[in-house]
C-alpha cells in the first residue's frame, strides 16, 4: 500500500539565503512560545523569531535573513551542527512553512573526527517531512557562501535524483552530494513510513509473541 | 563476537532488517507529554489508525504546567494543549498522570520513579532528554513527532544502528564536585556535536561509584554532546534502585530475580570494541560552569571568560556573538559574574538527591537580597519526599520559592521565565540564547554551585566556600 504523505522531491530551483552561524539550535529555529500549538501549520512566522525581531518587536536589520536580497529564498545554507538541541519537529515545520525546501550545511573535521553538518534528530525529522538536508565539505560550503556574498541574489538548482547542485553563478559551478539511499528513496517517492511498517505486520506480531516487554526476557 | 551493552540491547529488539542499513526496532516503552504529541494523535485520526499497544505508552504533563499553583492554567493556549493530551489519552486508552496526580512530574523523572524505566529496554519519547533513562542500561532516545505517531501506530521505529563511543571516567571525585561537572567537562572536551551519530557508554570507577540519580544527570545531557543516547551498564546500584521502594511497573519477587539474572548479562563484554573512546581523569575535575550559549562553552570555576580567538573548535565570530549575548568581557574571572536568578530543578537536576544536596548547602544561610531563587521539584513524588524530610522549609527560610513539579524555567514554556538581560545560575541542561526567556542569560552549574551563587549573589568556587 503506497500512501503519498509528503510532497515528493525531485528537482528544485530557487534563491539561496545564508545564515552564517554554526551550532544553530532548535530553540533559535522555533522559540518555545510557538510550541503550544496543537496543529502542524502556522509555524513559518516563528522561524528564527528571536533573531528576526528585536525586543521592540521590529525586524532586526542586522539579521541576515531580513536582507532584501534573500526575500523569497527557498534554499538555506548554514554552518555545521545545524538543528542541535531539542527534538521539536516544529523546527522542521517552521523551516518548511517559511518557504524552504532544502538546507545545506558543511561537515567539518575537528581533531581528526568528522563532525556532521546536521544534528541527528533534526536531520531525521527533516527526512520524515520531505525537507532535504544536504551535507557538503567545509570548503564547498565556504565557496558557496563567498559567491552569495558577492551577488545580489543567487539561484541554485538541486537535483536529488542525480545528487547534484548547480549554483547559477557565471560560469555555473556544480557539486555532488552524498545521501542515505533510504532517505533518498523516501523523499523521491514521498511514502508513508507507517504504511510501510504495516507491511511487516507478521514480523511484528511474531516478535511480540516471543518478546517479554515487562522485563525484556525472551520466554522459552 | 564480543558485544557492547548497546549491541546487546539493540540485537534483542530487531524485529526485521528492512534495508541494507535499516532495521525495524521494537519499542518497549513510550513516554509522551503535551507538547510533542498532539500532532501525532491528529495524524492517527486522519489515517484512521489506532494505538497498537496502549499499555506500553505513558503520559504526563510537564512542559507547559504552572508551578506556582496546580489548578489554574492562566495561559489559554497552554490549557488547550493540556486538555488535548487528556482527551487523546482518554480516546486511545493511555495511562495519564495529570495535574491532579501524585505521580505527575517531568516525564524523565517519573519514568524511573514508577519503574517504567528498566535495564535492557528500548524507551523513546518526543523529547531529546530521553537519554536520561540510559542510566539504567536501557537504550533510550528522543524522537520527533512523526516518530511518536509511528510508535503509537506500530510500536516500532525504522532505525539505523549508531556507532559506539566509550566514555571512561577514572579516579575519585573530589568533594563538592558532582556528576554534573563530569558531563559538562565531557561536552566541553568533545563539543556539542562530538557525539553525533554515536551512542555513548559511560563507564569507569567514577561512574560505578555514582548513585542512580547522579548517573541520570550524566545520561540526561548526552544529547548536549550530540548523542541521541547515553548508557550505563546496570549493576547492584541499579538493581537496588528498582527493588527498594514503590515502583508499580517494575517486576518484583521471582520476576525481579529472573530479570536481574538477565540484566547481569547486559554489561559490555570485556573485549568489546568501540568506534571511539575517551578517558577523563575525574580526580582532577573542578566545578564546571558555562559562560557561552551552548553547553560546550564551559570552563572551570577557577577560569576566566575566554578570549574570542582562543577557543578551540569555534570561529572568532561565534565566540564574539556568544559573549555579546551573554554580556561578558573576555578575561573576567568566572567568580566575578553576578547572578539575579537561580533555578534549581529540571530533568537534569530535579531529583530528590539534588534537592538534598542543595538543601544541605542552603541550610542556615540566606539568599542574597537581589537574587530570586526558584526550587522546582522534578515530580510531585520528589516534592512530597522533600517535604517529609523538611527540605522545603530550608529553602523557604533561606528566601527561595518552593514550587510544584514541572519543567519550569528550564525552557520557560510556562510563566517561569527570565526577563531580558537577567542572568541565571541554572541546574538545567541548555544555555541556548533565549532558552529561559528572550534575552535571558543562562549559566549551567551543579545544584551545589547554584546554591552558593544564590547566597553570595555571584559565582563562587565552592571548594573554598564555608
XYZ file of C-alpha atoms in Angstrom:
686
model
C 0.000 0.000 0.000
C 1.509 3.310 -1.080
C 0.098 6.431 0.505
C 1.595 9.743 -0.518
C 2.204 11.525 2.737
C 4.853 14.107 1.925
C 5.410 16.145 -1.184
C 7.709 14.086 -3.411
C 11.046 15.753 -4.093
C 12.914 15.658 -7.364
C 14.367 18.871 -8.767
C 14.161 22.225 -7.065
C 15.406 25.581 -8.337
C 15.319 28.589 -6.061
C 17.005 31.536 -4.419
C 19.584 30.655 -1.791
C 19.990 32.507 1.535
C 22.840 32.353 4.040
C 22.800 32.070 7.808
C 26.438 32.359 8.778
C 26.302 30.584 12.139
C 27.389 27.211 13.476
C 25.527 25.170 16.118
C 22.156 26.782 15.418
C 19.898 25.086 17.956
C 16.206 24.320 17.560
C 15.371 26.850 20.311
C 16.552 29.522 17.833
C 14.865 27.907 14.835
C 11.492 27.927 16.603
C 11.351 29.505 20.065
C 9.273 27.954 22.837
C 6.296 30.321 22.589
C 5.396 28.696 19.254
C 5.367 25.153 20.633
C 1.964 25.449 22.249
C 0.033 24.820 19.048
C -1.706 21.500 18.602
C -1.620 21.919 14.811
C 1.053 21.169 12.223
C 0.646 24.518 10.485
C 1.353 28.169 11.198
C 4.992 27.835 12.262
C 6.571 29.797 9.388
C 6.127 33.151 11.116
C 8.016 31.852 14.153
C 11.146 30.822 12.242
C 14.233 32.378 13.916
C 11.781 34.685 15.651
C 14.084 35.940 18.404
C 16.814 36.720 15.869
C 14.472 38.140 13.271
C 12.797 40.584 15.628
C 14.318 42.801 18.302
C 12.981 43.214 21.817
C 10.837 46.082 20.438
C 9.113 43.631 18.076
C 10.557 45.273 14.932
C 12.577 43.342 12.311
C 16.273 43.473 13.167
C 18.065 44.834 10.063
C 21.337 43.221 11.139
C 19.865 39.718 10.883
C 20.861 38.215 7.526
C 17.572 36.613 6.629
C 15.903 40.040 6.896
C 18.054 41.307 3.991
C 16.157 42.237 0.851
C 18.303 40.001 -1.357
C 17.135 36.884 0.472
C 13.424 37.650 0.149
C 11.645 34.623 -1.262
C 14.589 32.273 -0.725
C 13.809 28.554 -0.763
C 17.284 27.120 -0.078
C 19.141 27.885 3.152
C 22.867 27.436 3.629
C 24.278 27.403 7.151
C 27.338 26.267 9.129
C 27.936 22.954 10.904
C 25.739 21.201 13.522
C 22.516 22.852 12.410
C 19.426 21.855 14.431
C 21.140 20.744 17.631
C 19.299 20.619 20.951
C 15.615 19.928 21.434
C 13.885 17.217 19.391
C 10.984 19.534 18.471
C 9.792 18.650 14.971
C 8.227 22.121 14.959
C 11.711 23.320 13.887
C 11.432 21.442 10.597
C 7.842 22.567 10.106
C 8.918 26.184 10.651
C 11.750 25.966 8.094
C 9.407 24.432 5.520
C 6.479 26.709 6.227
C 8.664 29.778 5.772
C 9.293 28.529 2.239
C 12.484 26.466 2.387
C 12.790 23.167 0.513
C 16.477 22.481 1.117
C 19.034 23.197 3.853
C 22.760 22.870 3.144
C 25.366 22.553 5.904
C 29.022 21.524 5.992
C 30.537 18.582 7.781
C 33.797 19.683 9.369
C 36.858 17.918 10.618
C 37.937 18.674 14.181
C 40.825 16.825 15.848
C 40.658 14.043 13.267
C 36.942 13.346 13.689
C 34.144 14.204 11.307
C 31.525 16.493 12.838
C 28.256 16.366 10.864
C 26.513 19.320 9.282
C 23.230 18.483 10.978
C 22.213 17.250 14.401
C 20.790 13.744 14.422
C 17.180 14.292 15.441
C 16.723 17.380 13.245
C 18.006 15.511 10.195
C 15.712 12.620 10.954
C 12.696 14.903 11.404
C 13.579 16.705 8.159
C 13.551 13.465 6.181
C 10.168 12.467 7.621
C 8.687 15.758 6.388
C 10.318 15.946 2.977
C 12.805 18.701 3.821
C 16.045 17.846 2.018
C 19.213 18.274 4.103
C 22.469 18.266 2.163
C 25.950 17.926 3.604
C 28.908 19.307 1.696
C 32.517 19.763 2.741
C 33.559 22.853 4.671
C 35.417 24.269 1.665
C 32.489 23.697 -0.710
C 30.104 25.468 1.654
C 32.684 28.238 2.116
C 32.839 28.690 -1.665
C 29.054 28.967 -1.986
C 28.970 31.479 0.893
C 31.525 33.641 -0.955
C 29.538 33.611 -4.180
C 26.354 34.582 -2.348
C 28.130 37.410 -0.538
C 29.319 38.827 -3.880
C 25.929 38.536 -5.569
C 22.619 40.354 -5.295
C 20.634 37.133 -5.183
C 21.892 33.798 -6.366
C 19.880 30.847 -7.588
C 20.682 27.191 -7.153
C 19.246 24.015 -8.677
C 19.106 20.909 -6.541
C 18.693 17.584 -8.303
C 18.035 14.788 -5.840
C 17.961 12.023 -8.439
C 21.496 12.813 -9.671
C 22.596 14.062 -6.211
C 23.932 17.284 -7.679
C 23.784 21.006 -7.015
C 24.181 23.635 -9.689
C 24.943 27.142 -8.471
C 23.888 29.646 -11.148
C 26.929 31.850 -10.995
C 28.688 32.925 -14.169
C 30.138 30.460 -15.069
C 27.964 27.952 -13.220
C 29.531 25.658 -10.663
C 28.319 22.218 -9.650
C 28.725 19.986 -6.640
C 27.954 16.356 -5.939
C 26.420 15.353 -2.624
C 26.013 12.031 -0.824
C 22.752 10.967 0.750
C 21.458 7.948 2.667
C 19.832 5.782 -0.069
C 16.797 5.047 2.122
C 16.233 8.744 2.774
C 16.632 9.496 -0.939
C 14.034 6.913 -1.883
C 11.696 8.152 0.803
C 11.996 11.764 -0.396
C 11.601 10.930 -4.072
C 8.627 8.621 -3.590
C 7.071 10.535 -0.693
C 5.864 7.361 1.021
C 4.057 6.951 4.305
C 6.500 5.187 6.596
C 3.795 3.914 8.912
C 2.104 2.190 5.978
C 5.467 0.669 5.078
C 5.917 -0.645 8.622
C 2.446 -2.218 8.494
C 3.721 -4.335 5.625
C 5.846 -6.078 8.275
C 2.841 -6.797 10.479
C 3.522 -10.526 10.590
C 7.106 -9.970 11.663
C 5.997 -7.546 14.381
C 3.400 -9.996 15.635
C 5.890 -12.864 15.687
C 8.357 -10.675 17.538
C 5.766 -9.665 20.123
C 4.853 -13.278 20.681
C 8.333 -14.168 21.937
C 9.412 -10.834 23.432
C 8.548 -10.108 27.050
C 8.272 -6.336 27.271
C 7.908 -6.353 31.033
C 11.488 -7.346 31.649
C 12.677 -7.934 28.131
C 13.374 -11.615 28.573
C 12.707 -13.942 25.714
C 10.375 -16.611 27.026
C 11.416 -20.114 26.157
C 31.709 -11.941 18.861
C 32.206 -9.595 21.795
C 29.314 -7.186 22.197
C 28.788 -3.812 23.828
C 25.872 -3.048 26.140
C 24.320 -1.166 23.239
C 24.756 -4.129 20.847
C 23.055 -6.446 23.311
C 20.004 -4.235 23.821
C 19.822 -3.440 20.106
C 20.010 -7.069 18.984
C 17.253 -8.043 21.374
C 14.889 -5.573 19.709
C 15.446 -6.080 15.986
C 12.103 -7.134 14.512
C 13.437 -7.337 10.974
C 16.089 -5.970 8.640
C 14.196 -3.727 6.240
C 17.065 -2.497 4.049
C 20.861 -2.648 3.943
C 21.182 -0.101 6.744
C 17.823 -0.042 8.494
C 16.071 -2.356 10.894
C 12.611 -2.204 12.354
C 13.330 -1.783 16.066
C 10.774 -2.783 18.692
C 9.962 -0.144 21.318
C 9.218 -1.374 24.856
C 8.217 1.906 26.483
C 6.841 5.100 25.001
C 6.573 8.236 27.130
C 4.524 11.175 25.893
C 3.809 14.724 27.049
C 1.582 17.576 25.937
C 3.939 19.444 23.585
C 5.174 16.904 21.029
C 2.211 14.521 20.914
C -0.927 16.393 19.691
C 0.025 16.344 16.009
C 0.859 12.631 16.277
C -2.631 11.806 17.553
C -4.128 14.058 14.875
C -2.172 12.045 12.295
C -3.539 8.776 13.691
C -7.092 10.077 13.478
C -6.686 11.365 9.917
C -5.403 7.963 8.764
C -7.996 6.163 10.908
C -5.315 4.349 12.832
C -5.208 3.302 16.435
C -2.585 2.841 19.171
C -1.115 -0.632 18.845
C -0.100 -1.191 22.483
C -1.637 1.494 24.696
C -0.325 -0.318 27.803
C 3.255 0.465 26.722
C 2.664 4.219 26.441
C 2.629 6.502 29.489
C 1.690 10.168 29.510
C 2.210 13.143 31.768
C 2.005 16.940 31.614
C 5.241 18.751 32.331
C 6.478 21.350 29.808
C 3.591 23.806 29.995
C 2.306 23.377 33.511
C 2.202 26.169 36.080
C 4.386 25.536 39.128
C 3.083 28.279 41.427
C -0.320 26.653 41.767
C -1.792 23.466 40.442
C -5.245 24.040 39.146
C -5.306 27.346 37.330
C -3.680 27.445 33.906
C -3.846 31.134 33.065
C -2.456 30.796 29.541
C -5.436 29.676 27.407
C -3.191 28.217 24.678
C -1.286 26.103 27.200
C -4.628 24.993 28.597
C -5.769 23.774 25.170
C -2.580 21.737 24.797
C -3.018 20.183 28.239
C -6.708 19.445 27.651
C -5.827 17.906 24.282
C -3.426 15.450 25.912
C -6.117 14.478 28.379
C -8.614 13.839 25.592
C -6.103 11.911 23.490
C -5.216 9.659 26.411
C -8.890 9.025 27.117
C -9.715 8.294 23.479
C -6.813 5.890 22.981
C -6.687 4.259 26.431
C -3.323 5.597 27.584
C -2.344 5.950 31.255
C -2.034 9.650 32.114
C -0.513 11.288 35.187
C -2.314 14.618 35.079
C -2.022 17.700 37.272
C -4.150 16.128 39.990
C -1.988 13.034 40.152
C 0.510 12.440 42.943
C 2.727 10.858 40.300
C 2.753 13.835 37.911
C 6.163 15.225 37.091
C 8.783 15.670 34.406
C 8.499 12.681 32.102
C 12.150 11.695 32.641
C 11.815 11.873 36.414
C 8.639 9.826 36.717
C 9.704 7.033 34.325
C 12.395 5.724 36.695
C 10.314 6.540 39.804
C 7.414 4.394 38.644
C 9.568 1.506 37.442
C 8.610 2.187 33.822
C 12.330 2.567 33.104
C 14.211 -0.736 33.404
C 17.525 -2.148 32.166
C 17.660 -3.663 28.710
C 14.530 -1.932 27.413
C 14.115 0.346 24.419
C 12.498 3.612 25.523
C 11.521 6.597 23.403
C 9.843 9.938 23.980
C 9.278 13.048 21.906
C 11.889 14.848 23.959
C 15.633 14.916 23.483
C 16.393 14.333 27.178
C 15.009 10.812 26.918
C 18.692 9.856 27.023
C 18.253 10.141 30.838
C 16.819 6.619 31.044
C 20.036 5.145 29.647
C 21.407 5.361 33.200
C 19.620 2.034 33.801
C 21.249 0.305 30.847
C 18.277 0.832 28.581
C 18.510 2.205 25.050
C 16.582 5.449 25.351
C 16.444 8.262 22.850
C 14.469 11.314 21.839
C 12.299 11.314 18.734
C 10.279 13.782 16.677
C 6.508 13.945 16.421
C 6.349 11.888 13.188
C 8.181 9.137 15.048
C 5.831 9.492 18.038
C 2.986 8.769 15.627
C 4.944 5.844 14.159
C 5.497 4.293 17.590
C 1.869 4.814 18.626
C 0.700 3.079 15.452
C 3.253 0.269 15.158
C 5.254 0.039 18.452
C 8.344 0.060 16.216
C 10.703 2.528 14.554
C 12.835 2.156 11.445
C 16.343 2.754 12.771
C 19.911 2.842 11.560
C 22.391 1.455 14.065
C 24.549 4.100 15.731
C 28.286 3.878 16.254
C 29.567 3.358 19.789
C 31.626 5.732 21.930
C 33.126 4.601 25.218
C 33.495 7.396 27.774
C 35.593 6.297 30.716
C 35.982 8.333 33.902
C 38.838 7.352 36.181
C 39.626 8.286 39.788
C 37.502 9.586 42.639
C 35.611 12.861 42.501
C 36.902 15.492 44.919
C 34.418 16.807 47.489
C 31.872 19.280 46.058
C 32.375 18.103 42.503
C 29.485 16.180 41.005
C 28.273 14.158 38.065
C 27.031 17.452 36.543
C 30.651 18.583 36.419
C 31.636 15.276 34.790
C 29.163 15.619 31.943
C 29.858 19.334 31.415
C 33.575 18.525 31.240
C 32.918 15.847 28.623
C 30.789 18.181 26.484
C 33.460 20.878 26.777
C 36.034 18.351 25.610
C 34.282 16.670 22.658
C 31.965 19.575 21.742
C 28.218 19.773 21.206
C 28.443 17.617 18.063
C 31.244 15.295 19.215
C 28.744 12.550 19.987
C 26.523 12.937 16.892
C 25.866 9.535 15.331
C 27.069 7.679 18.443
C 25.576 6.023 21.465
C 27.763 6.916 24.437
C 28.560 4.335 27.088
C 29.779 5.863 30.352
C 31.985 3.610 32.431
C 34.938 3.527 34.798
C 35.330 3.579 38.569
C 33.954 7.120 38.922
C 30.714 6.148 37.203
C 30.379 2.895 39.172
C 30.626 4.856 42.415
C 27.750 7.196 41.486
C 24.158 6.911 42.719
C 21.414 6.275 40.170
C 20.328 9.925 40.473
C 23.844 11.123 39.644
C 24.076 8.668 36.734
C 20.815 10.028 35.334
C 22.283 13.547 35.349
C 25.118 12.317 33.137
C 22.989 10.341 30.677
C 20.470 13.202 30.556
C 22.993 15.536 28.941
C 24.300 13.036 26.345
C 22.197 14.892 23.786
C 24.105 18.101 24.592
C 27.142 16.321 23.159
C 25.056 15.421 20.094
C 24.468 11.788 21.104
C 20.855 10.654 20.999
C 21.531 8.101 23.723
C 23.922 7.539 26.611
C 24.046 4.285 28.548
C 25.483 2.944 31.793
C 25.724 -0.781 32.477
C 23.292 -1.962 35.154
C 24.853 -3.062 38.434
C 23.910 -3.550 42.097
C 23.074 0.157 42.479
C 20.638 -0.179 39.559
C 19.016 -3.316 40.972
C 18.713 -1.751 44.446
C 17.052 1.338 42.971
C 14.487 -0.792 41.162
C 13.878 -3.127 44.096
C 13.928 -0.784 47.077
C 10.709 1.157 47.033
C 7.333 1.532 45.479
C 7.779 1.186 41.721
C 4.438 -0.110 40.430
C 5.620 -1.020 36.935
C 8.831 -2.794 37.957
C 8.881 -6.556 38.352
C 9.063 -7.874 41.901
C 9.540 -11.176 43.711
C 10.526 -14.035 41.453
C 10.072 -11.983 38.294
C 12.571 -9.471 39.640
C 15.127 -12.182 40.462
C 14.730 -13.560 36.986
C 15.063 -10.090 35.497
C 18.227 -9.377 37.482
C 19.794 -12.578 36.175
C 19.152 -11.291 32.665
C 20.272 -7.727 33.441
C 23.587 -9.092 34.719
C 24.332 -10.327 31.189
C 23.963 -6.828 29.716
C 27.292 -5.088 30.526
C 29.678 -4.768 27.590
C 31.949 -7.779 27.125
C 35.481 -7.068 28.258
C 36.905 -7.350 24.769
C 34.048 -5.477 23.090
C 35.236 -2.871 20.611
C 34.011 0.686 20.402
C 34.209 3.009 17.398
C 35.619 5.720 19.592
C 36.896 6.074 23.160
C 37.897 8.842 25.539
C 39.220 8.744 29.094
C 38.732 11.608 31.524
C 40.504 11.836 34.883
C 37.712 12.717 37.315
C 40.088 13.116 40.244
C 41.383 16.347 38.661
C 37.921 17.716 37.994
C 36.870 21.073 39.469
C 33.335 22.521 39.407
C 32.284 23.492 35.872
C 30.287 26.467 34.655
C 29.154 27.503 31.191
C 29.994 31.019 30.015
C 28.513 30.916 26.487
C 25.402 29.997 24.542
C 25.788 26.239 24.242
C 26.721 23.608 26.831
C 30.134 23.054 25.221
C 31.138 26.634 26.083
C 32.203 25.683 29.573
C 35.154 26.171 31.881
C 36.468 25.532 35.381
C 35.086 27.794 38.119
C 38.682 28.931 38.598
C 38.782 30.113 34.966
C 38.025 33.317 33.113
C 35.714 34.408 30.342
C 37.799 33.364 27.303
C 39.407 35.467 24.611
C 37.354 35.023 21.384
C 40.395 33.901 19.405
C 41.439 31.233 21.890
C 38.523 28.802 21.961
C 39.271 25.610 20.017
C 36.547 24.384 17.675
C 34.809 27.749 17.304
C 35.255 30.662 14.950
C 36.109 34.034 16.472
C 32.733 35.390 15.328
C 30.848 32.569 17.071
C 32.536 33.383 20.377
C 32.101 37.137 19.941
C 28.382 36.620 19.295
C 28.097 34.368 22.343
C 29.914 36.805 24.652
C 27.927 39.717 23.300
C 24.680 37.881 24.016
C 25.921 36.891 27.474
C 27.103 40.432 28.234
C 30.546 39.203 29.274
C 34.014 40.669 28.770
C 36.994 38.415 27.966
C 39.346 37.994 30.912
C 36.670 38.441 33.601
C 37.173 35.888 36.396
C 34.205 33.493 36.472
C 33.712 34.187 40.174
C 33.142 37.910 39.412
C 29.998 37.138 37.403
C 26.884 38.245 39.300
C 23.523 36.495 39.063
C 19.995 37.697 39.822
C 18.104 34.439 39.366
C 18.789 30.862 40.444
C 16.872 27.876 39.116
C 17.148 24.528 40.868
C 15.239 21.756 39.129
C 14.717 20.133 35.656
C 15.138 16.587 34.351
C 18.878 17.105 34.793
C 18.959 18.034 38.487
C 15.414 17.903 39.857
C 15.608 14.581 41.701
C 15.475 14.094 45.466
C 19.239 13.701 45.804
C 19.775 17.019 44.010
C 17.369 18.760 46.376
C 19.010 17.138 49.396
C 22.423 18.353 48.305
C 21.095 21.819 47.535
C 19.307 21.994 50.903
C 22.420 20.807 52.682
C 24.300 23.771 51.207
C 21.445 26.197 51.798
C 20.837 25.249 55.428
C 21.219 28.157 57.842
C 22.077 30.598 55.072
C 20.154 33.432 53.475
C 19.828 34.196 49.802
C 21.423 37.472 48.669
C 18.815 40.273 48.640
C 18.877 40.892 44.876
C 18.572 37.201 43.913
C 15.362 35.289 43.146
C 15.561 31.565 43.706
C 13.149 29.026 42.302
C 13.275 25.448 43.591
C 11.140 23.209 41.390
C 10.976 19.508 42.242
C 11.125 17.192 39.241
C 7.987 15.345 40.278
C 5.181 15.557 42.808
C 6.693 12.466 44.392
C 10.018 14.285 44.826
C 8.119 17.272 46.227
C 6.359 15.094 48.788
C 9.550 13.300 49.767
C 11.385 16.621 50.153
C 8.607 17.984 52.349
C 8.709 14.875 54.524
C 12.417 15.487 55.001
C 11.860 19.188 55.755
C 13.871 20.357 52.743
C 11.141 22.783 51.668
C 11.497 24.616 54.996
C 15.232 25.048 54.488
C 14.663 26.558 51.034
C 11.821 28.793 52.167
C 13.658 30.014 55.274
C 16.607 30.982 53.083
C 14.232 33.002 50.897
C 13.637 30.643 47.964
C 10.325 29.868 46.310
C 9.156 26.267 46.673
C 7.127 25.130 43.682
C 5.078 22.290 42.227
C 6.611 19.848 39.739
C 7.264 20.686 36.096
C 9.886 21.654 33.522
C 9.501 25.279 34.610
C 12.395 27.644 33.922
C 14.499 25.038 32.139
C 12.710 26.129 28.989
C 10.197 28.701 30.187
C 7.166 27.403 28.318
C 5.158 28.233 31.409
C 5.293 31.646 33.161
C 8.645 30.843 34.864
C 10.936 32.896 32.620
C 13.936 35.200 32.748
C 13.394 38.804 31.679
C 15.697 40.334 29.029
C 19.176 40.878 30.482
C 18.572 38.768 33.595
C 21.302 36.301 34.434
C 20.739 32.904 35.988
C 22.684 30.138 37.635
C 20.710 27.136 36.486
C 20.905 23.418 37.224
C 19.234 22.683 33.879
C 20.753 21.470 30.621
C 20.719 24.222 27.982
C 22.181 27.699 27.944
C 20.976 28.466 24.423
C 20.036 32.053 23.621
C 16.573 32.818 24.978
C 16.136 29.329 26.372
C 14.948 30.568 29.774
C 13.266 33.669 28.340
C 14.040 36.060 25.492
C 17.240 37.988 26.256
C 17.907 35.892 29.385
C 21.455 34.718 30.135
C 21.978 31.225 31.487
C 24.978 29.670 33.233
C 24.720 25.910 33.719
C 26.052 24.556 37.017
C 25.545 21.811 39.606
C 22.931 22.287 42.377
C 25.727 22.991 44.887
C 27.205 25.728 42.688
C 23.723 27.185 42.139
C 23.089 27.452 45.891
C 26.416 29.170 46.502
C 25.636 31.682 43.740
C 22.229 32.292 45.309
C 23.740 33.058 48.716
C 26.679 35.173 47.536
C 24.977 36.798 44.551
C 27.867 35.785 42.291
C 29.591 32.547 41.330
C 31.987 31.108 43.898
C 34.491 28.294 43.959
C 32.501 26.097 46.323
C 35.573 24.080 47.216
C 36.783 27.045 49.319
C 33.346 28.142 50.433
C 32.495 27.867 54.110
